[in-house]
Amino acid sequence: MKYRIRDEVKRLGKYVAGKPIDEVKREFGIDKVVKLASNENPLGTSNKVKRLMAELVNEMNMYPDSSSYDFKQTLSRKLGISKDMIFCGAGSDSLINVICEVFLDKDDESIMAEITFPRYESNTILMGAKPIKVPLKNNGLDLEAMIDAITDKTKLLWLCNPNNPTGGIFTKEDLDKVLCKIPEDVIIIMDEAYSEYVDSEDYPNSLELLKSYPNMILLRTLSKAYGLASLRFGYGIANEEIVDYINRVINAFDVNLFAQKAAVVAIEDEEFINTVKIFNKEQRSYLTKKFNEMGLEYIESQANFIMVNVNGDDRPIHEYLLRHGYIIRPGYLLDMPEWIRVSIGTKEQNVEFCELLYNAIKERDKE
Ligand SMILES: *Cc1c(COP(=O)(O)O)cnc(C)c1O
């Protein structure tokens, strides 16, 4: 059979996701498996959200509200912005796809860092447009070089901050230097999936910038710090005109009932998110202290994961950790060989991970 698959689809690489826990259990015949590969929240989810989910089982037969009205109402009040500046989707993954559908024609260009969240590239390719990948500088986004890459064909500029998988941020000052050089008709997407974890005072206030730059779109998600990865809820904030077009394209019922109801309660539960922030910061310092003790280089992180250099081939380290029940993201899958990305886990998991990492390197390096 000769299927007439679009060339753009044939050109897409296969996404290799972190191995699921059950698969590792089966493959290595072990009972206890910890996943520190996808930046999920080790503290789980707000109890308020959990209680609410149980109450909703009797509403599953109904379609959800296609406008996510309650969420938009709640967030607009919280941030002091118009409801019409907010759009929602099944995770920011879905929103990245929709943004590409709204803006990218064949042969348009979309600029991103060479090592960043992979969905900007795949969705660009899917539209027949061209991803322009700009190398990192000092393991972070090279904003100057990204701006220099803008041409008449550039429609989208993807700025992931903190950048996944490297974890660091670009500062307000870095951004201010380049913003005035970006043409008005180039859309700047600020993907802030990890913004809740940032404690640096130099982090740009993108909501404030939005007032001066109507060509900016912010993306946030409830998958990471809010601990709702499985429910699929992401949102964006942008100029009302952009939001209007996005809403024409996105699936009418992209966001399910559970996700919508959970999102409203989640963003109001300040106590949970504060606990998460404090815990993450404390454990981030624990891990970097350990890496220092082991003499391992790491990239300064403002997120809930850290890139650490394993001083040699990362594959045997990945294998060793898997065999011992720890799933991490190996650098060879991220175009950063000799590094691994580890999500911050519970206290016990972080302690055990460090011990295993130490032993893994020792085993790899013994003659
Ligand atoms: C995890 C992640 C997303 C996608 O999250 P969703 O679960 O689809 O909301 C988007 N951007 C970055 C940088 C991420 O790391």
XYZ file of C-alpha atoms and ligand atoms in Angstrom:
382
model
C 0.000 0.000 0.000
C 1.327 3.388 -0.935
C -0.010 5.832 1.635
C 0.145 9.425 0.543
C 1.717 10.743 3.739
C 2.661 14.453 3.725
C 6.406 15.087 3.317
C 6.344 17.256 6.439
C 5.148 14.305 8.492
C 7.801 12.007 7.040
C 10.402 14.550 8.068
C 9.346 14.522 11.742
C 11.717 12.769 14.107
C 10.279 10.276 16.564
C 9.966 11.691 20.041
C 11.645 9.403 22.567
C 9.831 10.109 25.837
C 11.170 9.163 29.260
C 10.620 5.433 29.845
C 7.432 4.787 31.791
C 7.881 3.343 35.284
C 6.058 0.096 34.466
C 8.277 -0.587 31.466
C 11.434 -0.271 33.561
C 9.928 -2.567 36.202
C 9.235 -5.236 33.572
C 12.527 -4.847 31.744
C 14.796 -5.044 34.794
C 12.577 -7.159 37.029
C 12.565 -4.621 39.862
C 9.696 -3.405 42.059
C 10.804 0.060 43.028
C 11.274 2.522 40.200
C 11.648 6.288 40.511
C 11.165 8.591 37.541
C 13.265 11.729 37.550
C 13.076 12.201 33.790
C 10.131 14.446 32.995
C 10.258 17.232 35.573
C 7.119 16.100 37.372
C 6.273 17.300 40.859
C 7.517 14.902 43.580
C 5.095 16.423 46.088
C 2.137 15.376 43.959
C -0.910 17.583 43.644
C -2.833 19.958 45.908
C -5.187 18.008 48.210
C -7.924 20.476 47.343
C -7.663 19.386 43.714
C -7.663 15.697 44.639
C -10.884 16.028 46.649
C -12.538 17.888 43.796
C -11.664 15.200 41.229
C -13.617 12.579 43.153
C -16.720 14.775 43.074
C -16.590 15.115 39.297
C -16.933 11.472 38.286
C -20.671 11.907 37.781
C -20.181 14.684 35.236
C -17.972 12.730 32.827
C -20.764 12.156 30.340
C -21.044 15.885 29.600
C -18.840 17.903 27.254
C -16.693 20.436 29.081
C -17.135 24.209 28.716
C -15.343 24.953 25.451
C -14.387 28.438 26.649
C -12.890 27.433 30.035
C -14.894 30.357 31.421
C -14.300 29.743 35.139
C -10.554 29.461 34.720
C -10.300 32.607 32.612
C -12.438 34.477 35.116
C -10.276 33.346 38.032
C -6.958 34.060 36.331
C -8.011 37.421 34.951
C -8.983 38.547 38.453
C -5.745 37.220 39.898
C -3.533 38.954 37.329
C -5.650 42.026 36.694
C -5.920 41.411 32.959
C -8.837 41.026 30.583
C -10.390 37.583 30.279
C -10.063 37.931 26.517
C -6.273 37.892 26.778
C -6.277 34.304 28.034
C -6.434 31.091 25.997
C -6.367 27.502 27.216
C -5.408 24.133 25.805
C -4.610 20.527 26.653
C -1.163 21.383 27.976
C 1.133 24.017 26.517
C 2.131 21.330 24.040
C -1.258 21.780 22.411
C -0.852 25.566 22.440
C 2.558 25.369 20.751
C 0.893 23.385 17.990
C -1.946 25.886 17.637
C 0.406 28.883 17.540
C 2.244 27.236 14.636
C -1.054 26.592 12.860
C -2.120 30.200 13.276
C 1.107 31.800 12.071
C 3.245 29.497 9.959
C 2.890 29.194 6.210
C 5.059 26.976 4.063
C 8.676 28.219 3.953
C 8.223 30.685 6.822
C 10.931 30.595 9.467
C 10.670 30.013 13.170
C 13.680 30.704 15.372
C 14.571 28.677 18.452
C 17.629 27.651 20.447
C 19.483 24.634 19.123
C 18.932 22.862 22.431
C 15.516 23.624 23.839
C 12.015 22.160 24.133
C 11.659 19.928 21.031
C 8.030 20.731 20.207
C 8.853 24.147 18.691
C 10.838 22.392 15.990
C 8.444 19.515 15.292
C 5.383 21.753 15.023
C 7.284 24.141 12.753
C 8.239 21.268 10.456
C 4.666 19.991 10.488
C 3.500 23.284 8.969
C 6.082 23.063 6.195
C 7.990 25.953 7.745
C 11.684 26.030 8.534
C 13.133 25.767 12.050
C 16.182 28.001 12.473
C 18.209 26.625 15.364
C 20.639 28.964 17.077
C 23.472 27.434 19.156
C 23.506 28.069 22.896
C 26.034 30.389 24.474
C 27.379 29.484 27.920
C 24.683 26.792 28.081
C 21.896 29.362 27.786
C 19.951 31.103 25.031
C 22.079 33.378 22.869
C 19.487 36.131 22.511
C 21.715 38.388 20.390
C 22.400 35.622 17.887
C 18.721 34.647 17.831
C 17.762 38.224 16.919
C 20.484 38.318 14.275
C 18.880 35.251 12.694
C 15.640 37.173 11.984
C 14.883 37.569 8.265
C 11.865 38.702 6.249
C 10.589 35.152 6.520
C 10.713 34.968 10.319
C 7.299 34.660 11.921
C 7.998 33.136 15.341
C 10.737 33.470 17.939
C 10.663 30.854 20.722
C 12.181 31.917 24.041
C 12.072 29.195 26.663
C 12.803 30.697 30.079
C 14.027 28.839 32.133
C 15.256 26.855 29.174
C 14.469 23.150 29.097
C 16.742 21.103 29.274
C 19.528 23.441 30.431
C 17.577 25.005 33.316
C 19.044 28.507 33.423
C 17.325 31.807 32.670
C 18.030 34.874 30.600
C 17.569 38.050 32.613
C 15.400 41.121 32.246
C 18.532 43.011 31.252
C 19.480 40.454 28.557
C 15.975 40.669 27.153
C 15.724 44.477 27.295
C 18.831 44.741 25.146
C 17.256 42.819 22.272
C 13.511 43.522 22.484
C 13.719 46.829 20.637
C 15.452 45.107 17.722
C 12.658 42.607 17.116
C 10.328 43.645 14.271
C 6.711 44.230 15.314
C 5.442 41.467 13.087
C 7.622 38.746 14.604
C 5.783 36.909 17.374
C 7.845 36.368 20.530
C 6.744 33.301 22.484
C 7.853 33.280 26.090
C 7.518 29.664 27.215
C 7.554 29.935 30.996
C 6.659 26.360 31.921
C 8.969 26.546 34.966
C 8.449 30.176 36.026
C 6.987 29.177 39.422
C 10.366 27.758 40.413
C 12.390 30.859 39.551
C 13.720 32.803 42.528
C 16.089 35.130 40.706
C 15.135 38.803 40.942
C 16.487 39.298 37.430
C 13.767 37.137 35.832
C 11.842 39.193 33.266
C 8.296 40.230 34.167
C 6.706 39.098 30.943
C 3.203 40.103 31.971
C 4.433 43.678 32.308
C 6.285 43.473 28.971
C 3.112 42.340 27.245
C 1.758 45.886 27.674
C 4.519 47.310 25.469
C 4.871 44.342 23.114
C 1.581 43.275 21.549
C 3.578 40.756 19.512
C 4.388 38.720 22.636
C 2.688 35.500 23.763
C 3.230 33.963 27.220
C 2.829 30.256 27.759
C 2.341 28.664 31.158
C 1.354 25.182 32.250
C -0.114 23.415 35.245
C 1.903 20.291 34.425
C 5.027 21.148 36.348
C 4.888 23.069 39.637
C 1.124 22.515 40.036
C 1.608 18.767 39.673
C -1.145 18.186 37.102
C 0.833 16.741 34.186
C -1.667 13.979 33.521
C -4.719 16.226 33.402
C -3.297 18.324 30.517
C -3.847 22.007 31.144
C -1.818 24.844 29.699
C -2.683 28.471 29.129
C -1.405 31.450 27.266
C -1.687 35.208 27.636
C -1.523 37.538 24.668
C -3.098 40.467 22.906
C -6.869 39.976 22.461
C -6.587 39.931 18.691
C -4.073 37.053 18.724
C -6.197 35.169 21.250
C -9.235 35.538 19.011
C -7.395 33.826 16.139
C -5.980 31.114 18.380
C -9.486 30.327 19.640
C -10.699 29.829 16.069
C -8.111 27.096 15.521
C -7.881 25.189 18.793
C -10.091 22.127 19.240
C -13.390 23.184 20.764
C -13.079 20.702 23.633
C -9.308 20.581 23.966
C -9.446 21.031 27.732
C -11.396 18.348 29.563
C -13.724 18.906 32.486
C -11.323 17.582 35.144
C -8.494 19.774 33.929
C -10.643 22.913 33.884
C -12.061 22.403 37.356
C -8.671 21.391 38.740
C -6.961 24.415 37.231
C -9.302 26.855 38.949
C -8.671 25.329 42.367
C -4.954 24.807 41.721
C -4.113 28.425 40.910
C -5.997 29.573 43.999
C -4.144 27.204 46.337
C -1.250 29.497 47.232
C -0.227 27.330 50.134
C 0.507 24.301 47.971
C 2.505 26.216 45.379
C 4.544 27.980 48.063
C 5.386 24.670 49.695
C 6.484 23.363 46.291
C 8.706 26.384 45.647
C 10.433 26.220 49.013
C 10.939 22.482 48.802
C 12.316 22.670 45.275
C 14.781 25.404 46.145
C 16.050 23.503 49.161
C 16.468 20.259 47.196
C 18.064 22.066 44.269
C 20.755 23.317 46.659
C 21.171 19.835 48.102
C 21.820 18.373 44.658
C 24.263 21.081 43.588
C 26.120 20.710 46.884
C 26.459 16.990 46.181
C 27.574 17.602 42.597
C 30.244 19.980 43.892
C 31.440 17.326 46.347
C 31.649 14.804 43.517
C 33.536 17.282 41.338
C 30.795 17.313 38.700
C 30.092 20.372 36.621
C 26.412 21.413 36.443
C 24.395 24.198 34.885
C 22.984 26.697 37.390
C 19.251 25.924 37.425
C 16.213 28.067 38.151
C 13.872 25.167 37.452
C 12.992 21.779 38.989
C 15.682 19.879 37.103
C 19.439 20.116 36.735
C 21.825 19.316 33.906
C 24.938 17.710 35.263
C 28.057 16.674 33.393
C 29.017 13.053 34.051
C 32.640 13.446 32.877
C 32.352 10.965 30.022
C 29.834 8.780 28.210
C 26.322 9.326 29.586
C 24.904 6.065 28.161
C 26.423 3.678 30.718
C 25.345 6.095 33.470
C 21.790 6.055 32.147
C 21.894 2.238 31.953
C 23.293 1.864 35.463
C 20.665 4.175 36.930
C 17.885 2.312 35.086
C 19.093 -1.023 36.396
C 18.927 0.463 39.886
C 15.436 1.834 39.378
C 16.126 5.474 38.518
C 14.949 6.958 35.230
C 16.686 10.178 34.177
C 17.016 11.955 30.843
C 20.320 11.014 29.213
C 22.173 13.733 27.308
C 22.538 11.716 24.116
C 18.793 12.140 23.566
C 19.076 15.885 24.142
C 22.030 16.600 21.855
C 24.156 17.100 24.967
C 26.268 13.967 25.205
C 28.160 13.493 28.490
C 25.404 15.310 30.403
C 22.278 14.005 32.090
C 19.161 15.910 33.114
C 17.705 14.941 36.429
C 14.406 16.175 37.828
C 14.411 17.094 41.487
C 12.707 14.327 43.446
C 11.722 13.798 47.066
C 14.449 14.111 49.726
C 14.977 10.355 49.872
C 15.065 10.055 46.086
C 17.634 12.812 45.743
C 19.882 11.216 48.358
C 19.629 7.814 46.706
C 20.101 9.269 43.228
C 23.356 10.963 44.260
C 24.719 7.729 45.718
C 23.809 5.833 42.573
C 25.296 8.503 40.332
C 28.557 8.325 42.270
C 28.660 4.540 41.901
C 27.650 4.659 38.245
C 30.567 6.926 37.362
C 32.953 4.800 39.436
C 31.814 1.631 37.658
C 32.048 3.198 34.208
C 35.572 4.505 34.838
C 37.128 1.375 36.399
C 39.580 -0.280 33.975
C 6.878 20.404 29.968
C 7.010 21.568 29.062
C 5.951 22.038 28.273
C 4.690 21.263 28.049
O 3.956 21.078 29.110
P 2.453 20.588 28.990
O 2.393 19.402 29.858
O 2.150 20.273 27.558
O 1.675 21.757 29.467
C 6.112 23.180 27.522
N 7.275 23.826 27.505
C 8.322 23.404 28.215
C 9.578 24.155 28.155
C 8.231 22.257 29.006
O 9.298 21.809 29.665
